[in-house]
PDB file of C-alpha atoms in Angstrom:
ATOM      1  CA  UNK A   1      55.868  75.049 111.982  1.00  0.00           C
ATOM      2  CA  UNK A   2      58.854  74.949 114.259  1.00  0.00           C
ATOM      3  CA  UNK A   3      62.059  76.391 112.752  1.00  0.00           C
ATOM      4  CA  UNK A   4      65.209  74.207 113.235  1.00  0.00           C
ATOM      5  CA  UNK A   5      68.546  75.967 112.022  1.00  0.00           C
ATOM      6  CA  UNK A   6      70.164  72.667 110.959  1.00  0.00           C
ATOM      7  CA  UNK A   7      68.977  68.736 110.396  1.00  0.00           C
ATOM      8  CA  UNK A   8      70.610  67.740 113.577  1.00  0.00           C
ATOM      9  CA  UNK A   9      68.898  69.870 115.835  1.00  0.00           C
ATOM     10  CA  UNK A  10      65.258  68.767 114.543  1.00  0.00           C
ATOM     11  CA  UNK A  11      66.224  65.129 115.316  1.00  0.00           C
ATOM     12  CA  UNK A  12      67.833  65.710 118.934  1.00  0.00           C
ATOM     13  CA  UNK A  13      64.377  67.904 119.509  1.00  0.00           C
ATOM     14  CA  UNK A  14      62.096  65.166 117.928  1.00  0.00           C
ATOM     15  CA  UNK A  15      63.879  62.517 119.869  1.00  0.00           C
ATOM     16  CA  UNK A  16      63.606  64.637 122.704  1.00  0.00           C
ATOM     17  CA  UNK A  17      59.841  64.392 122.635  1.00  0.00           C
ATOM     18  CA  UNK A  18      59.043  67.679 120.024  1.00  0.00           C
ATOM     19  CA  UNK A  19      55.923  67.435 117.965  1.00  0.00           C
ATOM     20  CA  UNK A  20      54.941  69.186 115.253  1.00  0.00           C
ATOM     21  CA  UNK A  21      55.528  70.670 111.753  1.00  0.00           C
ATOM     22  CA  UNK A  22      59.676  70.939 112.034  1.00  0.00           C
ATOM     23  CA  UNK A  23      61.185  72.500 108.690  1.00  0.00           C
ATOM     24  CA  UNK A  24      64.917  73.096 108.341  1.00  0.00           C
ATOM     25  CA  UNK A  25      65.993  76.487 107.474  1.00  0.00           C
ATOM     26  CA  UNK A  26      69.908  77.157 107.715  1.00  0.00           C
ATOM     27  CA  UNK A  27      71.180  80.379 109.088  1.00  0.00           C
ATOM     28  CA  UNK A  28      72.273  82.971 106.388  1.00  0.00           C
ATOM     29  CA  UNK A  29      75.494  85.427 106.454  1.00  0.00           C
ATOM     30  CA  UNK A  30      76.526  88.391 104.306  1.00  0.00           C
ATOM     31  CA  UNK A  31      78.343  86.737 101.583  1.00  0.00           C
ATOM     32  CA  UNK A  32      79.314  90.013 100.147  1.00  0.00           C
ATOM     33  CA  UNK A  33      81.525  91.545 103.000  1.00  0.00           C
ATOM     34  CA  UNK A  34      82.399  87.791 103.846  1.00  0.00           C
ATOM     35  CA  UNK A  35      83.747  87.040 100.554  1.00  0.00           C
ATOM     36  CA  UNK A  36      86.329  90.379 101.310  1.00  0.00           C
ATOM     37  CA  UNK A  37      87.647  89.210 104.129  1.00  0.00           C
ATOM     38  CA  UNK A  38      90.738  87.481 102.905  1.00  0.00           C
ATOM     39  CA  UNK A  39      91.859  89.711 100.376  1.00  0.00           C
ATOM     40  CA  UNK A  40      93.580  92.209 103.247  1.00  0.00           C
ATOM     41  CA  UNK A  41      96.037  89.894 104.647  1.00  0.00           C
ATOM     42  CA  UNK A  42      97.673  93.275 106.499  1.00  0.00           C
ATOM     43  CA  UNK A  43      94.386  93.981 108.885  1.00  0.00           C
ATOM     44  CA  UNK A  44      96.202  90.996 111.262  1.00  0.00           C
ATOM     45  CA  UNK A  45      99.212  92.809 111.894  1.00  0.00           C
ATOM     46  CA  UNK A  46      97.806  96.047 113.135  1.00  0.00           C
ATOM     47  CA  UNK A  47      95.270  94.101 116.138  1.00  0.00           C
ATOM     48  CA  UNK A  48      98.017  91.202 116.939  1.00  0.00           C
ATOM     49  CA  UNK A  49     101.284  91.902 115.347  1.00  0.00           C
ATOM     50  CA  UNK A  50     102.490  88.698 117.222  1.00  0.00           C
ATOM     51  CA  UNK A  51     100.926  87.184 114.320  1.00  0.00           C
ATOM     52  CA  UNK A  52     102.747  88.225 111.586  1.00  0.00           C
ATOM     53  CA  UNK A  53     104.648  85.365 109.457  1.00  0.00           C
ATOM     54  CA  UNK A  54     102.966  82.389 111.515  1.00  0.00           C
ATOM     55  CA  UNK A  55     100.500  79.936 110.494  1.00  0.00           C
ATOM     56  CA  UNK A  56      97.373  80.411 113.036  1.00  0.00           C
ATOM     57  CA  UNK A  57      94.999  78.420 114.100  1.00  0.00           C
ATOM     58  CA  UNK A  58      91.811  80.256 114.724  1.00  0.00           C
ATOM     59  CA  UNK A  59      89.145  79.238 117.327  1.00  0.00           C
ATOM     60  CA  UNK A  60      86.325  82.083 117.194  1.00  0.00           C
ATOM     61  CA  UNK A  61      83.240  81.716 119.252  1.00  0.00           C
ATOM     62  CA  UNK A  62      82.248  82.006 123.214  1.00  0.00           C
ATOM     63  CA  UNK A  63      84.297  80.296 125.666  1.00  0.00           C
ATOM     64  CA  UNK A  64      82.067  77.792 127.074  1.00  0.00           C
ATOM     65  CA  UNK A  65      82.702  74.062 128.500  1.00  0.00           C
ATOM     66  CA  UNK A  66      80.433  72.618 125.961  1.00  0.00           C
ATOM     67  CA  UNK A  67      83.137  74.527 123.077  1.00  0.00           C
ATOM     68  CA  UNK A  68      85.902  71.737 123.275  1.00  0.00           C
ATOM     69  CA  UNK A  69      88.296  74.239 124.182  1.00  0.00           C
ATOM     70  CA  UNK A  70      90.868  72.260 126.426  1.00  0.00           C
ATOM     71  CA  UNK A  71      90.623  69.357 123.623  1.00  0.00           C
ATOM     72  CA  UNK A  72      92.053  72.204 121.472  1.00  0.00           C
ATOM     73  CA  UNK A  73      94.170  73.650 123.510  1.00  0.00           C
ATOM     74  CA  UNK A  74      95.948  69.915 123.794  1.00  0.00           C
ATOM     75  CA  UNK A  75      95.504  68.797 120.535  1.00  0.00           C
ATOM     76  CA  UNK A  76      97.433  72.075 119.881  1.00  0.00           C
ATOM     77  CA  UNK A  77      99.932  71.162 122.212  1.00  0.00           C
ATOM     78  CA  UNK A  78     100.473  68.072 119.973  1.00  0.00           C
ATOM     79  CA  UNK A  79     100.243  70.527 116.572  1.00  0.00           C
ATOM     80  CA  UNK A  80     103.448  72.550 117.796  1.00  0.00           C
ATOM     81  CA  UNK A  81     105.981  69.866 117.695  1.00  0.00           C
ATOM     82  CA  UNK A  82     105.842  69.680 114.017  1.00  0.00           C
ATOM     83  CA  UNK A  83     104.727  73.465 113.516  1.00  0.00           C
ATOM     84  CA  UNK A  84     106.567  75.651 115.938  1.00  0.00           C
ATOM     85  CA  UNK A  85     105.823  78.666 113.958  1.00  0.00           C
ATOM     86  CA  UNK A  86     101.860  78.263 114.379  1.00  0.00           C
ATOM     87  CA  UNK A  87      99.576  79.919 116.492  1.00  0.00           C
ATOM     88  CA  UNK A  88      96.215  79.494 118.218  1.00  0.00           C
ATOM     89  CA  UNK A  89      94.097  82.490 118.391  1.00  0.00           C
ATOM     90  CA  UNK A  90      91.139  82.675 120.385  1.00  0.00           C
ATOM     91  CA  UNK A  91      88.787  85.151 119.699  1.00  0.00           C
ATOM     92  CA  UNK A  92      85.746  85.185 122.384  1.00  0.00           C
ATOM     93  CA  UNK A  93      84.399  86.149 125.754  1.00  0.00           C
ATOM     94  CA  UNK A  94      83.729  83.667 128.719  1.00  0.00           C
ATOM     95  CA  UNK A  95      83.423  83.919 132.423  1.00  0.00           C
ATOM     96  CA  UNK A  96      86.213  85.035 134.060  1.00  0.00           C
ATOM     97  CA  UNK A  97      87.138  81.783 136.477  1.00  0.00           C
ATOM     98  CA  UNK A  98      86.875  79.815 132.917  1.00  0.00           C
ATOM     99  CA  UNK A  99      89.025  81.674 131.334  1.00  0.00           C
ATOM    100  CA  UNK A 100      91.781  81.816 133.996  1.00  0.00           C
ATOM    101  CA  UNK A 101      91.619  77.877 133.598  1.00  0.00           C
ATOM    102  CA  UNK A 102      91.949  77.658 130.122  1.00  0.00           C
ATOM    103  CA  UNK A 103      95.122  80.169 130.412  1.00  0.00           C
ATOM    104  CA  UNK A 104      96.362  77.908 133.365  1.00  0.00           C
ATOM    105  CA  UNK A 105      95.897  74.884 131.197  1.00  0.00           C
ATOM    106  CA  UNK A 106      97.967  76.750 128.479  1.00  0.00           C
ATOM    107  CA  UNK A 107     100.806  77.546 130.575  1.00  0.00           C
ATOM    108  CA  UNK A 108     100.642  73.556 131.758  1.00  0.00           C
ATOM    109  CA  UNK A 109     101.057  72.490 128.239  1.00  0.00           C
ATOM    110  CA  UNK A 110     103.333  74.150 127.798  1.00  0.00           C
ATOM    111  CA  UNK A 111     101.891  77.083 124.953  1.00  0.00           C
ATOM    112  CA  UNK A 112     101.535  79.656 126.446  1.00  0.00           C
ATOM    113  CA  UNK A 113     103.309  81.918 124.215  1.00  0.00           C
ATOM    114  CA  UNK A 114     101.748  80.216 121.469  1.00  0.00           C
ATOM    115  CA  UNK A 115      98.261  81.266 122.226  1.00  0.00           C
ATOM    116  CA  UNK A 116      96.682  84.776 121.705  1.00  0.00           C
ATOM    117  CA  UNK A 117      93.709  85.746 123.671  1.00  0.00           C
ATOM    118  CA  UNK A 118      91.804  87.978 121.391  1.00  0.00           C
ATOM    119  CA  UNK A 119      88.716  88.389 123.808  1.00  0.00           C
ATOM    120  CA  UNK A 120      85.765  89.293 121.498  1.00  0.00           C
ATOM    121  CA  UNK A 121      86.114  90.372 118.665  1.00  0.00           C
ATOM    122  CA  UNK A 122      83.290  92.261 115.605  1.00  0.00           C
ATOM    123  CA  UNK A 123      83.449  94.337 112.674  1.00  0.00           C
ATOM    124  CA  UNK A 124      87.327  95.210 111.344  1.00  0.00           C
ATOM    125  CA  UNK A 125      88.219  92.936 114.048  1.00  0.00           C
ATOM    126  CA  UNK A 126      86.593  89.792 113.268  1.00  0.00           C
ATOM    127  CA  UNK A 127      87.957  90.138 109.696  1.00  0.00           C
ATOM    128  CA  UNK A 128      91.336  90.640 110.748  1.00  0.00           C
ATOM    129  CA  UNK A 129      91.092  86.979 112.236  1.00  0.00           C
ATOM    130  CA  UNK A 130      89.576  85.525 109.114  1.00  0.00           C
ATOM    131  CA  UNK A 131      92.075  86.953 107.307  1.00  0.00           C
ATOM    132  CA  UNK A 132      95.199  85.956 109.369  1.00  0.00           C
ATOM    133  CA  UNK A 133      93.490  82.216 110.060  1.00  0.00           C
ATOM    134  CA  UNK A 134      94.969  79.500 108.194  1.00  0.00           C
ATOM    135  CA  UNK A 135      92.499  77.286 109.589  1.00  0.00           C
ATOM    136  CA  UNK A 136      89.329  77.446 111.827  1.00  0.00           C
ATOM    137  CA  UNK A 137      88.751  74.891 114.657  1.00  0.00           C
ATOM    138  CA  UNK A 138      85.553  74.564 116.777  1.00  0.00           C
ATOM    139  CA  UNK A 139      85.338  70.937 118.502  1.00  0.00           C
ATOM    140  CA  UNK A 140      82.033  71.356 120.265  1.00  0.00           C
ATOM    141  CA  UNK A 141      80.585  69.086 122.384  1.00  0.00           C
ATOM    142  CA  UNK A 142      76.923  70.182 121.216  1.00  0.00           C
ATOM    143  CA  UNK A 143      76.058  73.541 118.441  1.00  0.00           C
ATOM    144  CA  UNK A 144      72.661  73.771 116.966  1.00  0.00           C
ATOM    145  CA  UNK A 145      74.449  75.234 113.784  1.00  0.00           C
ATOM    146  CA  UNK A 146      77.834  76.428 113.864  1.00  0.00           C
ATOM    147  CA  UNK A 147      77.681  80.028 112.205  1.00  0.00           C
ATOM    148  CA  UNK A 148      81.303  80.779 112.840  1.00  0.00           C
ATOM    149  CA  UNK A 149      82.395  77.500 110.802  1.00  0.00           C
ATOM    150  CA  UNK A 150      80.348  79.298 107.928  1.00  0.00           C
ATOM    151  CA  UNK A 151      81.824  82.353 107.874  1.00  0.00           C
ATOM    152  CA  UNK A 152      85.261  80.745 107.896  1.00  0.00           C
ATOM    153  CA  UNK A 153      84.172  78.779 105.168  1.00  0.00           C
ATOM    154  CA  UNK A 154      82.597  82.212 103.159  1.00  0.00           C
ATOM    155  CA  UNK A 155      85.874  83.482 103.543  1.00  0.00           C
ATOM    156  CA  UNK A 156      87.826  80.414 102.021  1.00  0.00           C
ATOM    157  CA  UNK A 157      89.204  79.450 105.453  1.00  0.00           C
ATOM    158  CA  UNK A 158      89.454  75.426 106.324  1.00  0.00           C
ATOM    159  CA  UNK A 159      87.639  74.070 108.547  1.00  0.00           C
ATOM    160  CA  UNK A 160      87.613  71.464 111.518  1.00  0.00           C
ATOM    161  CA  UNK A 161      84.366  70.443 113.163  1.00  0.00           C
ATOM    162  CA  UNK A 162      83.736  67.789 115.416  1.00  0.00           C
ATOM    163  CA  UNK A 163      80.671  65.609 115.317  1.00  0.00           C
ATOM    164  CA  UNK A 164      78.735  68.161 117.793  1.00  0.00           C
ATOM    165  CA  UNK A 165      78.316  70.973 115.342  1.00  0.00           C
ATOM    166  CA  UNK A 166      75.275  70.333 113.837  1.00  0.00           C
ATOM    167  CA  UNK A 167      76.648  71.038 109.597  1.00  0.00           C
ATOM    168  CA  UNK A 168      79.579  69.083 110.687  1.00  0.00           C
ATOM    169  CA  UNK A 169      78.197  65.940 108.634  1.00  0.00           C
ATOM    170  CA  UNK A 170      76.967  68.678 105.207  1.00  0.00           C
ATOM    171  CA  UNK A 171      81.085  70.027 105.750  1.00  0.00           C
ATOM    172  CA  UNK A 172      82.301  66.455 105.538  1.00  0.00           C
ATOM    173  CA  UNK A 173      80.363  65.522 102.794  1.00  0.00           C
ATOM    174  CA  UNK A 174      80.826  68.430 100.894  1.00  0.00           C
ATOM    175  CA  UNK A 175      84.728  67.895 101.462  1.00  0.00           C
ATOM    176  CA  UNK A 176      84.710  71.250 102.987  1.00  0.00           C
ATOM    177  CA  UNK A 177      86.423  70.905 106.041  1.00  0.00           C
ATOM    178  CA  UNK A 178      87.609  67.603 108.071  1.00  0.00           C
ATOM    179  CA  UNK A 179      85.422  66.262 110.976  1.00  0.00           C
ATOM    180  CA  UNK A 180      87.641  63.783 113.203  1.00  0.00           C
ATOM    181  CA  UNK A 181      86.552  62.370 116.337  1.00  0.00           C
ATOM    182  CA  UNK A 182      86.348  64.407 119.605  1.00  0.00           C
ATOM    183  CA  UNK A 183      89.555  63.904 120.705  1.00  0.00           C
ATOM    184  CA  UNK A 184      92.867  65.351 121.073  1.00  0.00           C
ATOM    185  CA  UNK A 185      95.198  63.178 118.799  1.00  0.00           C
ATOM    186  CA  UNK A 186      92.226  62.911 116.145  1.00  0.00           C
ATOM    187  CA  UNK A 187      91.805  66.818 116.110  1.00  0.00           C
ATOM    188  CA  UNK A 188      95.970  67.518 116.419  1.00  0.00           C
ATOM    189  CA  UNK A 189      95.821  64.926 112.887  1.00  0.00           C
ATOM    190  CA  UNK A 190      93.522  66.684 111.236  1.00  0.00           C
ATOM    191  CA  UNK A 191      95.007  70.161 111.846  1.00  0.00           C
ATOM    192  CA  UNK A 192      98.134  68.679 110.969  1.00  0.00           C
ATOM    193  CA  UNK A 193      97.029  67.435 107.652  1.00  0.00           C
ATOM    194  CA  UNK A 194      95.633  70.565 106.942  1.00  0.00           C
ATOM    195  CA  UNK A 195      98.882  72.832 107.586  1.00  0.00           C
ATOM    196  CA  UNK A 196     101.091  70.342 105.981  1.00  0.00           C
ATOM    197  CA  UNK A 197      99.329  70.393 102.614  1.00  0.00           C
ATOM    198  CA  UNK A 198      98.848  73.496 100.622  1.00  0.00           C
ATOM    199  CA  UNK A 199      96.782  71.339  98.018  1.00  0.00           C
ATOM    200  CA  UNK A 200      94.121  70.099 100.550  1.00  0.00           C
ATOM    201  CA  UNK A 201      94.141  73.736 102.206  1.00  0.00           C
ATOM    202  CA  UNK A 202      93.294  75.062  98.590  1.00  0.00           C
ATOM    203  CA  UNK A 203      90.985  72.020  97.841  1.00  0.00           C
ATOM    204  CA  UNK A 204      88.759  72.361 101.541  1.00  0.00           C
TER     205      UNK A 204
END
């Protein structure tokens, strides 16, 4: 049998030309320490103490092209008008040339003192993002699964997926998280919504 991580990736493969046995079996994560993550709200304020009191907006994974990230970075843009007090954190490694761009795209929006660059982060670290994020974000272009999305979710974060992570359509059908289209006003609304209702937050 092949083993695909999530249904969408056994259909681009099949319609790529794959034969075979394909079964679907999802990635798993370690509910128990996820499940502790948000109950030590003060774990933020020792890594990024620029943190503290704001809303944030929490993109954790590689930074790669195929990630979305200058859709977030302007749909952020956007978010800040109505929620001066939030901030995007971005937690992940790239190449060095990609990154400068993404910090001189930043600075051209105009938020650059509204992002944090976390670099990579693990451990004590990673749950100190969970725990500060008041939602996650990840507006792939293409993700077989999207394991970060699930450990937001394990940890009773919100999510917002675009159409490229592969669970995005299981999230929106679950009403776990909001999947708008690949854009920057779409993804500003739904990040929007999110931070503006307490109810939904709770409900997602």
């Amino acid at each position: 049998a092949i083993h695909y991580t999530s249904a969408l990736e056994r259909d681009e493969a099949e319609a790529a030309g794959v034969t075979g046995c394909g079964v679907v079996i999802p990635l798993g994560i370690d509910l128990p320490a996820m499940n502790g993550d948000r109950s030590r709200p003060g774990d933020a304020d020792a890594f990024w103490p620029e943190l503290s009191r704001c809303e944030v907006v929490l993109f954790l994974s590689r930074l790669d092209p195929k990630k979305g990230l200058e859709l977030l970075l302007e749909a952020f843009a956007q978010v800040v008008h109505h929620h001066p007090q939030t901030r995007l954190l971005i937690a992940g490694d790239g190449q060095p040339d990609y990154v400068a761009q993404l910090r001189g795209l930043a600075h051209k929006l105009g938020i650059g003192a509204q992002v944090v660059w976390a670099r990579h982060v693990e451990g004590a670290g990673k749950r100190a993002a969970l725990a500060a994020a008041s939602l996650f974000v990840l507006p792939s272009q293409s993700e077989n699964f999207g394991i970060a999305a699930v450990e937001a979710m394990a940890s009773g974060v919100p999510v917002v997926l675009t159409e490229g992570v592969a669970i995005a359509a299981e999230v929106a059908a679950a009403n776990a998280g909001r999947v708008p289209g690949r854009e920057p006003a779409a993804i500003a609304k739904a990040i929007h919504a999110i931070l503006s209702d307490a109810t939904l937050r709770q409900t997602l």
